[in-house]
Amino acid sequence: MEKVVIIGTGPAGLTAALYSARASLNPLVVDGMQPGGQLTTTSEIENFPGFPAAVTGSELMDKMREQAGRFGARYVMDEVVSVDFSGKTHKVSLSDGTVLESLSVIIATGASAKYLGLESEEKLKGRGVSGCATCDGSFYRNVPVAVVGGGDTAMEDATYLSRLASKVTLIHRRNEFRASKIMADRVMSNPRIDLMLDTVIEEIRDMGRNEVTGLVLKNVKTGAVSELKVTGVFMAIGHKPNTGPFRGQIDMDENGYIITNSTRTNVAGVFAAGDCQDHVYRQAVTAAGTGCMAALESARYLESMGQ
Ligand code: NDP
């Protein structure tokens, strides 16, 4: 029987692991499908306090993992496929068939990139359609690419890709950006980035080659249809929470985000931290903060059970 099982190894999961380990709770941490979480797919992180010269996402996550490990956090490289929160103790089933039983569980499974939902997009994922510029950008050196979206991710992706691709076209469905001013300004002053506003993608073309050759675009104000030749298209249109295995076991909102009150869920002994329960802030530092809260809440819960 475990005292604390932590699901996910982004900043929320690893901070929860650090606090639980330092409280001598010997946490078992399940890595999940993307060890280190979304930060491992970003380039430099300039806004995590304590790193004035910036730090790469992978480096930051490696350090967090090492830090929690130093105090006794144990890691298991597997994915959670289902859970059973109906009993007094909680069961967590892994893809290799192992069933973990634990007095408390901290869910920190994060969120994943969203796609447009076009048929042509689905077919060309990994063949020019990508949800992660920093993972796949280096495959697009000196060729034209497009980025879709108007938030900070789109700005970050367009800026990053402008250093690799021959040309970046940023396609956004409105004529105003949701992104922070500093990041939008960086894009607008970059001569290697073209803007196509009030524009949506109607189709991703492959010309029978099974890899992206271009986009069919539509101006939503004028209705004008045009074509853009690109070799890659990067979706940066937001995220969806990775909460599938918990559906039906725990309260969620209509978008699948876990409903929490100071990281407590509606199930006693089950806590949630980071992007799987936060569609508002979604920052590494807020994820880490809620990971800390979840660990403290879980320690309090265990104490109330005499553990
Ligand atoms: P956001 O939700 O902020 O932005 C998503 C963008 O995609 C919006 O511009 C939206 O358009 C557009 N969009 C959504 N759905 C569609 C669709 N179906 N078709 C076309 N366009 C669509 O997500 P982000 O991932 O950009 O950012 C998430 C959070 O992470 C934010 O809080 C952001 O500040 C933060 N972040 C911070 C970074 C940093 O500081 N370094 C880097 C990256 C993210 P519309 O505006 O019309 O709704």
Short mmCIF file of C-alpha atoms and ligand atoms in Angstrom, two decimals:
data_model
loop_
_atom_site.label_atom_id
_atom_site.label_comp_id
_atom_site.label_asym_id
_atom_site.label_seq_id
_atom_site.Cartn_x
_atom_site.Cartn_y
_atom_site.Cartn_z
CA MET A 1 0.00 0.00 0.00
CA GLU A 2 1.38 3.40 -1.04
CA LYS A 3 0.79 6.56 0.93
CA VAL A 4 0.97 8.92 -2.06
CA VAL A 5 0.88 8.12 -5.76
CA ILE A 6 1.59 11.11 -7.96
CA ILE A 7 0.52 10.90 -11.61
CA GLY A 8 2.55 13.09 -13.96
CA THR A 9 6.05 14.54 -14.01
CA GLY A 10 5.63 18.12 -15.15
CA PRO A 11 6.31 20.98 -12.73
CA ALA A 12 3.10 20.20 -10.78
CA GLY A 13 3.85 16.49 -10.32
CA LEU A 14 7.52 16.98 -9.53
CA THR A 15 6.89 19.75 -7.02
CA ALA A 16 4.27 17.56 -5.35
CA ALA A 17 6.89 14.78 -5.35
CA LEU A 18 9.50 17.06 -3.75
CA TYR A 19 7.17 18.18 -0.95
CA SER A 20 5.78 14.68 -0.33
CA ALA A 21 9.29 13.21 -0.29
CA ARG A 22 10.54 15.84 2.14
CA ALA A 23 7.56 14.98 4.37
CA SER A 24 8.92 11.39 4.42
CA LEU A 25 5.89 10.06 2.55
CA ASN A 26 8.05 8.13 0.08
CA PRO A 27 5.89 9.09 -2.96
CA LEU A 28 5.61 6.88 -6.03
CA VAL A 29 5.58 9.03 -9.16
CA VAL A 30 4.16 7.70 -12.43
CA ASP A 31 5.95 9.37 -15.34
CA GLY A 32 3.12 9.47 -17.84
CA MET A 33 3.24 9.65 -21.62
CA GLN A 34 5.50 12.71 -21.70
CA PRO A 35 8.05 12.61 -18.86
CA GLY A 36 8.79 16.17 -17.81
CA GLY A 37 5.51 17.37 -19.33
CA GLN A 38 4.93 20.16 -21.79
CA LEU A 39 7.96 22.16 -20.69
CA THR A 40 10.23 19.60 -22.32
CA THR A 41 8.78 20.76 -25.64
CA THR A 42 9.45 24.47 -25.10
CA SER A 43 12.73 26.17 -25.83
CA GLU A 44 14.05 28.62 -23.27
CA ILE A 45 12.03 29.53 -20.21
CA GLU A 46 12.53 33.14 -19.27
CA ASN A 47 9.81 33.45 -16.65
CA PHE A 48 10.55 30.77 -14.08
CA PRO A 49 11.85 32.70 -11.04
CA GLY A 50 15.45 32.01 -10.09
CA PHE A 51 16.87 31.63 -13.61
CA PRO A 52 17.94 35.13 -14.70
CA ALA A 53 19.84 33.77 -17.70
CA ALA A 54 16.91 31.52 -18.78
CA VAL A 55 16.86 27.75 -18.63
CA THR A 56 15.71 25.14 -21.11
CA GLY A 57 12.51 23.25 -20.30
CA SER A 58 14.30 19.90 -20.26
CA GLU A 59 17.04 21.18 -17.95
CA LEU A 60 14.51 22.61 -15.52
CA MET A 61 12.53 19.38 -15.42
CA ASP A 62 15.68 17.26 -15.02
CA LYS A 63 16.67 19.38 -12.04
CA MET A 64 13.19 19.10 -10.47
CA ARG A 65 13.25 15.33 -10.94
CA GLU A 66 16.70 15.04 -9.40
CA GLN A 67 15.73 17.29 -6.49
CA ALA A 68 12.64 15.21 -5.59
CA GLY A 69 14.65 12.01 -6.07
CA ARG A 70 17.26 13.24 -3.58
CA PHE A 71 14.59 13.14 -0.86
CA GLY A 72 13.29 9.71 -1.79
CA ALA A 73 10.72 10.13 -4.58
CA ARG A 74 10.51 6.91 -6.62
CA TYR A 75 9.70 6.97 -10.34
CA VAL A 76 7.90 4.41 -12.45
CA MET A 77 8.05 4.74 -16.23
CA ASP A 78 4.52 3.87 -17.23
CA GLU A 79 1.17 5.39 -18.03
CA VAL A 80 -2.06 5.33 -16.06
CA VAL A 81 -4.88 3.72 -18.04
CA SER A 82 -7.67 3.81 -15.46
CA VAL A 83 -8.39 4.49 -11.81
CA ASP A 84 -10.91 3.30 -9.24
CA PHE A 85 -11.66 5.93 -6.62
CA SER A 86 -14.81 4.25 -5.29
CA GLY A 87 -13.23 2.55 -2.26
CA LYS A 88 -11.53 3.80 0.89
CA THR A 89 -8.15 3.28 -0.76
CA HIS A 90 -7.56 4.33 -4.33
CA LYS A 91 -6.54 2.07 -7.20
CA VAL A 92 -4.42 3.26 -10.10
CA SER A 93 -3.96 0.87 -13.04
CA LEU A 94 -0.90 1.14 -15.27
CA SER A 95 -0.56 0.07 -18.90
CA ASP A 96 1.63 -2.92 -17.96
CA GLY A 97 -1.21 -4.33 -15.84
CA THR A 98 0.17 -3.21 -12.47
CA VAL A 99 -2.49 -1.93 -10.06
CA LEU A 100 -1.16 0.53 -7.49
CA GLU A 101 -3.13 0.95 -4.28
CA SER A 102 -2.70 4.17 -2.40
CA LEU A 103 -4.18 6.13 0.47
CA SER A 104 -3.89 9.34 -1.51
CA VAL A 105 -3.42 10.27 -5.15
CA ILE A 106 -2.21 13.51 -6.70
CA ILE A 107 -3.24 13.95 -10.34
CA ALA A 108 -0.86 16.17 -12.29
CA THR A 109 -1.34 14.93 -15.82
CA GLY A 110 -1.24 18.32 -17.54
CA ALA A 111 -2.72 19.15 -20.91
CA SER A 112 -1.95 18.47 -24.60
CA ALA A 113 -1.97 20.54 -27.78
CA LYS A 114 -5.28 20.90 -29.64
CA TYR A 115 -5.68 20.43 -33.37
CA LEU A 116 -8.16 22.01 -35.80
CA GLY A 117 -10.10 18.82 -36.48
CA LEU A 118 -9.74 18.82 -40.29
CA GLU A 119 -9.68 15.49 -42.06
CA SER A 120 -6.61 16.49 -44.04
CA GLU A 121 -4.88 17.50 -40.79
CA GLU A 122 -5.42 14.11 -39.17
CA LYS A 123 -3.95 12.32 -42.18
CA LEU A 124 -0.85 14.52 -42.23
CA LYS A 125 0.04 14.56 -38.53
CA GLY A 126 3.76 13.86 -38.30
CA ARG A 127 4.00 14.49 -42.08
CA GLY A 128 4.14 18.25 -41.93
CA VAL A 129 1.38 18.86 -39.36
CA SER A 130 2.78 19.35 -35.87
CA GLY A 131 1.54 20.42 -32.44
CA CYS A 132 5.00 21.23 -31.15
CA ALA A 133 7.34 23.67 -32.85
CA THR A 134 10.29 23.08 -30.56
CA CYS A 135 10.01 19.29 -30.99
CA ASP A 136 9.73 19.29 -34.77
CA GLY A 137 11.05 22.69 -35.89
CA SER A 138 14.49 21.45 -36.82
CA PHE A 139 12.97 19.30 -39.60
CA TYR A 140 11.90 22.49 -41.36
CA ARG A 141 15.19 24.29 -41.96
CA ASN A 142 15.10 26.66 -44.92
CA VAL A 143 11.57 25.78 -46.01
CA PRO A 144 8.37 27.83 -45.60
CA VAL A 145 6.11 27.00 -42.65
CA ALA A 146 2.91 28.32 -41.07
CA VAL A 147 1.88 28.70 -37.44
CA VAL A 148 -1.81 28.80 -36.47
CA GLY A 149 -3.08 30.75 -33.45
CA GLY A 150 -3.00 34.14 -31.79
CA GLY A 151 -1.88 33.34 -28.24
CA ASP A 152 1.54 33.29 -26.59
CA THR A 153 2.26 29.79 -27.85
CA ALA A 154 1.73 30.91 -31.46
CA MET A 155 4.01 33.92 -30.92
CA GLU A 156 6.66 31.80 -29.27
CA ASP A 157 6.45 29.16 -32.00
CA ALA A 158 6.57 31.71 -34.84
CA THR A 159 9.59 33.44 -33.29
CA TYR A 160 11.36 30.15 -32.72
CA LEU A 161 10.64 28.88 -36.24
CA SER A 162 11.74 32.16 -37.83
CA ARG A 163 15.31 31.18 -36.90
CA LEU A 164 15.03 27.92 -38.83
CA ALA A 165 12.49 28.18 -41.64
CA SER A 166 12.92 30.26 -44.80
CA LYS A 167 9.64 32.06 -44.03
CA VAL A 168 6.98 31.82 -41.32
CA THR A 169 3.36 32.79 -41.93
CA LEU A 170 1.31 33.31 -38.82
CA ILE A 171 -2.35 32.54 -39.47
CA HIS A 172 -4.90 33.82 -36.99
CA ARG A 173 -8.70 33.72 -37.16
CA ARG A 174 -9.16 37.26 -35.77
CA ASN A 175 -7.34 40.55 -36.29
CA GLU A 176 -6.35 40.88 -32.64
CA PHE A 177 -3.93 38.77 -30.71
CA ARG A 178 -4.70 37.17 -27.38
CA ALA A 179 -0.93 36.97 -26.76
CA SER A 180 0.93 39.26 -24.36
CA LYS A 181 2.02 42.51 -25.95
CA ILE A 182 5.75 41.83 -25.59
CA MET A 183 5.50 38.52 -27.47
CA ALA A 184 3.16 39.87 -30.15
CA ASP A 185 5.45 42.87 -30.70
CA ARG A 186 8.39 40.52 -31.17
CA VAL A 187 6.47 38.72 -33.94
CA MET A 188 5.21 41.89 -35.63
CA SER A 189 8.70 43.37 -35.83
CA ASN A 190 10.25 40.16 -37.18
CA PRO A 191 10.89 40.53 -40.95
CA ARG A 192 10.89 36.75 -41.38
CA ILE A 193 7.27 36.45 -40.18
CA ASP A 194 4.26 37.33 -42.36
CA LEU A 195 0.85 37.78 -40.77
CA MET A 196 -2.42 36.50 -42.23
CA LEU A 197 -5.19 37.77 -39.97
CA ASP A 198 -8.93 37.06 -40.11
CA THR A 199 -7.89 33.85 -41.81
CA VAL A 200 -8.68 30.19 -41.26
CA ILE A 201 -7.35 27.00 -42.81
CA GLU A 202 -9.93 25.19 -44.91
CA GLU A 203 -7.72 22.36 -46.02
CA ILE A 204 -4.17 21.11 -45.72
CA ARG A 205 -2.88 19.97 -49.10
CA ASP A 206 -0.46 17.15 -49.87
CA MET A 207 -0.75 16.91 -53.68
CA GLY A 208 -0.87 13.12 -53.38
CA ARG A 209 2.58 13.05 -51.75
CA ASN A 210 1.38 12.22 -48.24
CA GLU A 211 3.26 15.19 -46.81
CA VAL A 212 2.21 18.80 -46.47
CA THR A 213 2.66 20.90 -49.60
CA GLY A 214 0.35 23.83 -48.88
CA LEU A 215 -2.75 25.28 -47.28
CA VAL A 216 -6.12 26.41 -48.58
CA LEU A 217 -6.98 29.56 -46.65
CA LYS A 218 -10.15 31.58 -46.30
CA ASN A 219 -10.46 35.17 -45.19
CA VAL A 220 -13.39 35.13 -42.77
CA LYS A 221 -14.27 38.79 -43.47
CA THR A 222 -14.17 38.81 -47.27
CA GLY A 223 -14.70 35.11 -47.96
CA ALA A 224 -11.68 35.20 -50.31
CA VAL A 225 -9.96 31.85 -50.72
CA SER A 226 -6.22 31.64 -51.31
CA GLU A 227 -3.42 29.11 -51.29
CA LEU A 228 -0.16 29.21 -49.38
CA LYS A 229 2.78 26.96 -50.17
CA VAL A 230 4.26 25.54 -46.95
CA THR A 231 6.08 22.37 -45.99
CA GLY A 232 5.03 22.45 -42.35
CA VAL A 233 2.10 23.76 -40.34
CA PHE A 234 2.31 24.13 -36.59
CA MET A 235 -0.88 24.21 -34.54
CA ALA A 236 -0.73 26.56 -31.56
CA ILE A 237 -4.42 26.86 -30.74
CA GLY A 238 -4.50 25.90 -27.09
CA HIS A 239 -4.64 22.71 -25.11
CA LYS A 240 -6.98 20.08 -23.69
CA PRO A 241 -6.53 18.48 -20.26
CA ASN A 242 -5.16 14.92 -20.07
CA THR A 243 -7.91 13.62 -17.84
CA GLY A 244 -9.36 10.72 -19.88
CA PRO A 245 -8.45 7.97 -17.36
CA PHE A 246 -10.31 9.83 -14.57
CA ARG A 247 -13.59 10.39 -16.41
CA GLY A 248 -16.53 9.16 -14.36
CA GLN A 249 -14.38 8.85 -11.24
CA ILE A 250 -14.04 12.49 -10.34
CA ASP A 251 -15.87 15.78 -10.98
CA MET A 252 -14.77 17.67 -14.10
CA ASP A 253 -16.07 20.69 -15.98
CA GLU A 254 -17.55 20.46 -19.48
CA ASN A 255 -14.05 20.70 -21.03
CA GLY A 256 -12.62 17.89 -18.92
CA TYR A 257 -10.71 20.07 -16.44
CA ILE A 258 -10.76 18.59 -12.93
CA ILE A 259 -12.77 20.71 -10.50
CA THR A 260 -10.73 21.55 -7.42
CA ASN A 261 -10.96 23.56 -4.25
CA SER A 262 -7.42 24.32 -3.08
CA THR A 263 -6.35 21.23 -5.08
CA ARG A 264 -8.91 19.01 -3.27
CA THR A 265 -11.23 17.12 -5.61
CA ASN A 266 -14.69 15.80 -4.75
CA VAL A 267 -13.09 12.48 -3.76
CA ALA A 268 -11.45 12.34 -0.31
CA GLY A 269 -7.73 11.67 -0.64
CA VAL A 270 -7.57 12.62 -4.34
CA PHE A 271 -5.96 15.92 -5.26
CA ALA A 272 -5.21 17.60 -8.59
CA ALA A 273 -2.54 20.12 -9.52
CA GLY A 274 -1.26 21.93 -12.59
CA ASP A 275 -2.82 22.26 -16.03
CA CYS A 276 -5.22 19.30 -15.66
CA GLN A 277 -7.24 21.53 -13.31
CA ASP A 278 -6.23 24.99 -14.54
CA HIS A 279 -7.34 26.49 -17.83
CA VAL A 280 -6.65 30.04 -16.73
CA TYR A 281 -3.01 30.52 -15.72
CA ARG A 282 -1.23 27.46 -17.20
CA GLN A 283 2.24 28.59 -16.24
CA ALA A 284 5.13 26.44 -15.02
CA VAL A 285 5.33 28.46 -11.83
CA THR A 286 1.59 28.19 -11.08
CA ALA A 287 1.69 24.46 -11.86
CA ALA A 288 4.58 24.09 -9.41
CA GLY A 289 2.67 26.17 -6.85
CA THR A 290 -0.43 23.99 -7.05
CA GLY A 291 1.81 20.88 -6.91
CA CYS A 292 3.09 22.17 -3.58
CA MET A 293 -0.47 22.82 -2.38
CA ALA A 294 -1.61 19.34 -3.39
CA ALA A 295 1.29 17.73 -1.51
CA LEU A 296 0.50 19.75 1.63
CA GLU A 297 -3.20 18.88 1.34
CA SER A 298 -2.41 15.21 0.85
CA ALA A 299 -0.03 15.21 3.86
CA ARG A 300 -2.81 16.78 5.96
CA TYR A 301 -5.27 14.18 4.73
CA LEU A 302 -2.88 11.34 5.61
CA GLU A 303 -2.28 12.85 9.03
CA SER A 304 -6.03 13.00 9.63
CA MET A 305 -6.07 9.26 8.87
CA GLY A 306 -3.38 8.69 11.46
CA GLN A 307 -0.60 8.16 8.88
P1 NDP B 1 -4.47 30.43 -25.84
O1 NDP B 1 -5.74 29.77 -25.45
O2 NDP B 1 -4.01 31.62 -25.10
O3 NDP B 1 -4.57 30.85 -27.38
C1 NDP B 1 -5.06 29.99 -28.35
C2 NDP B 1 -5.14 30.73 -29.67
O4 NDP B 1 -5.58 29.83 -30.66
C3 NDP B 1 -6.11 31.89 -29.65
O5 NDP B 1 -5.57 32.98 -30.34
C4 NDP B 1 -7.34 31.34 -30.37
O6 NDP B 1 -8.01 32.29 -31.11
C5 NDP B 1 -6.72 30.34 -31.33
N1 NDP B 1 -7.65 29.24 -31.60
C6 NDP B 1 -8.28 28.42 -30.72
N2 NDP B 1 -9.01 27.49 -31.34
C7 NDP B 1 -8.87 27.74 -32.67
C8 NDP B 1 -9.39 27.13 -33.82
N3 NDP B 1 -10.20 26.06 -33.77
N4 NDP B 1 -9.03 27.64 -35.02
C9 NDP B 1 -8.21 28.70 -35.10
N5 NDP B 1 -7.66 29.32 -34.04
C10 NDP B 1 -8.00 28.84 -32.83
O7 NDP B 1 -3.38 29.25 -25.85
P2 NDP B 1 -1.81 29.32 -25.78
O8 NDP B 1 -1.38 27.92 -25.92
O9 NDP B 1 -1.27 30.29 -26.74
O10 NDP B 1 -1.47 29.85 -24.32
C11 NDP B 1 -1.97 29.16 -23.17
C12 NDP B 1 -1.44 29.82 -21.89
O11 NDP B 1 -0.03 29.61 -21.80
C13 NDP B 1 -1.65 31.32 -21.87
O12 NDP B 1 -1.95 31.70 -20.55
C14 NDP B 1 -0.30 31.87 -22.28
O13 NDP B 1 -0.06 33.16 -21.76
C15 NDP B 1 0.65 30.84 -21.69
N6 NDP B 1 1.92 30.79 -22.43
C16 NDP B 1 2.96 31.56 -21.99
C17 NDP B 1 4.15 31.55 -22.65
C18 NDP B 1 5.26 32.38 -22.12
O14 NDP B 1 5.00 33.29 -21.35
N7 NDP B 1 6.50 32.12 -22.48
C19 NDP B 1 4.38 30.73 -23.84
C20 NDP B 1 3.21 29.99 -24.25
C21 NDP B 1 2.04 30.04 -23.57
P3 NDP B 1 -8.89 33.46 -30.41
O15 NDP B 1 -7.89 34.42 -29.86
O16 NDP B 1 -9.70 33.98 -31.54
O17 NDP B 1 -9.71 32.77 -29.36
#
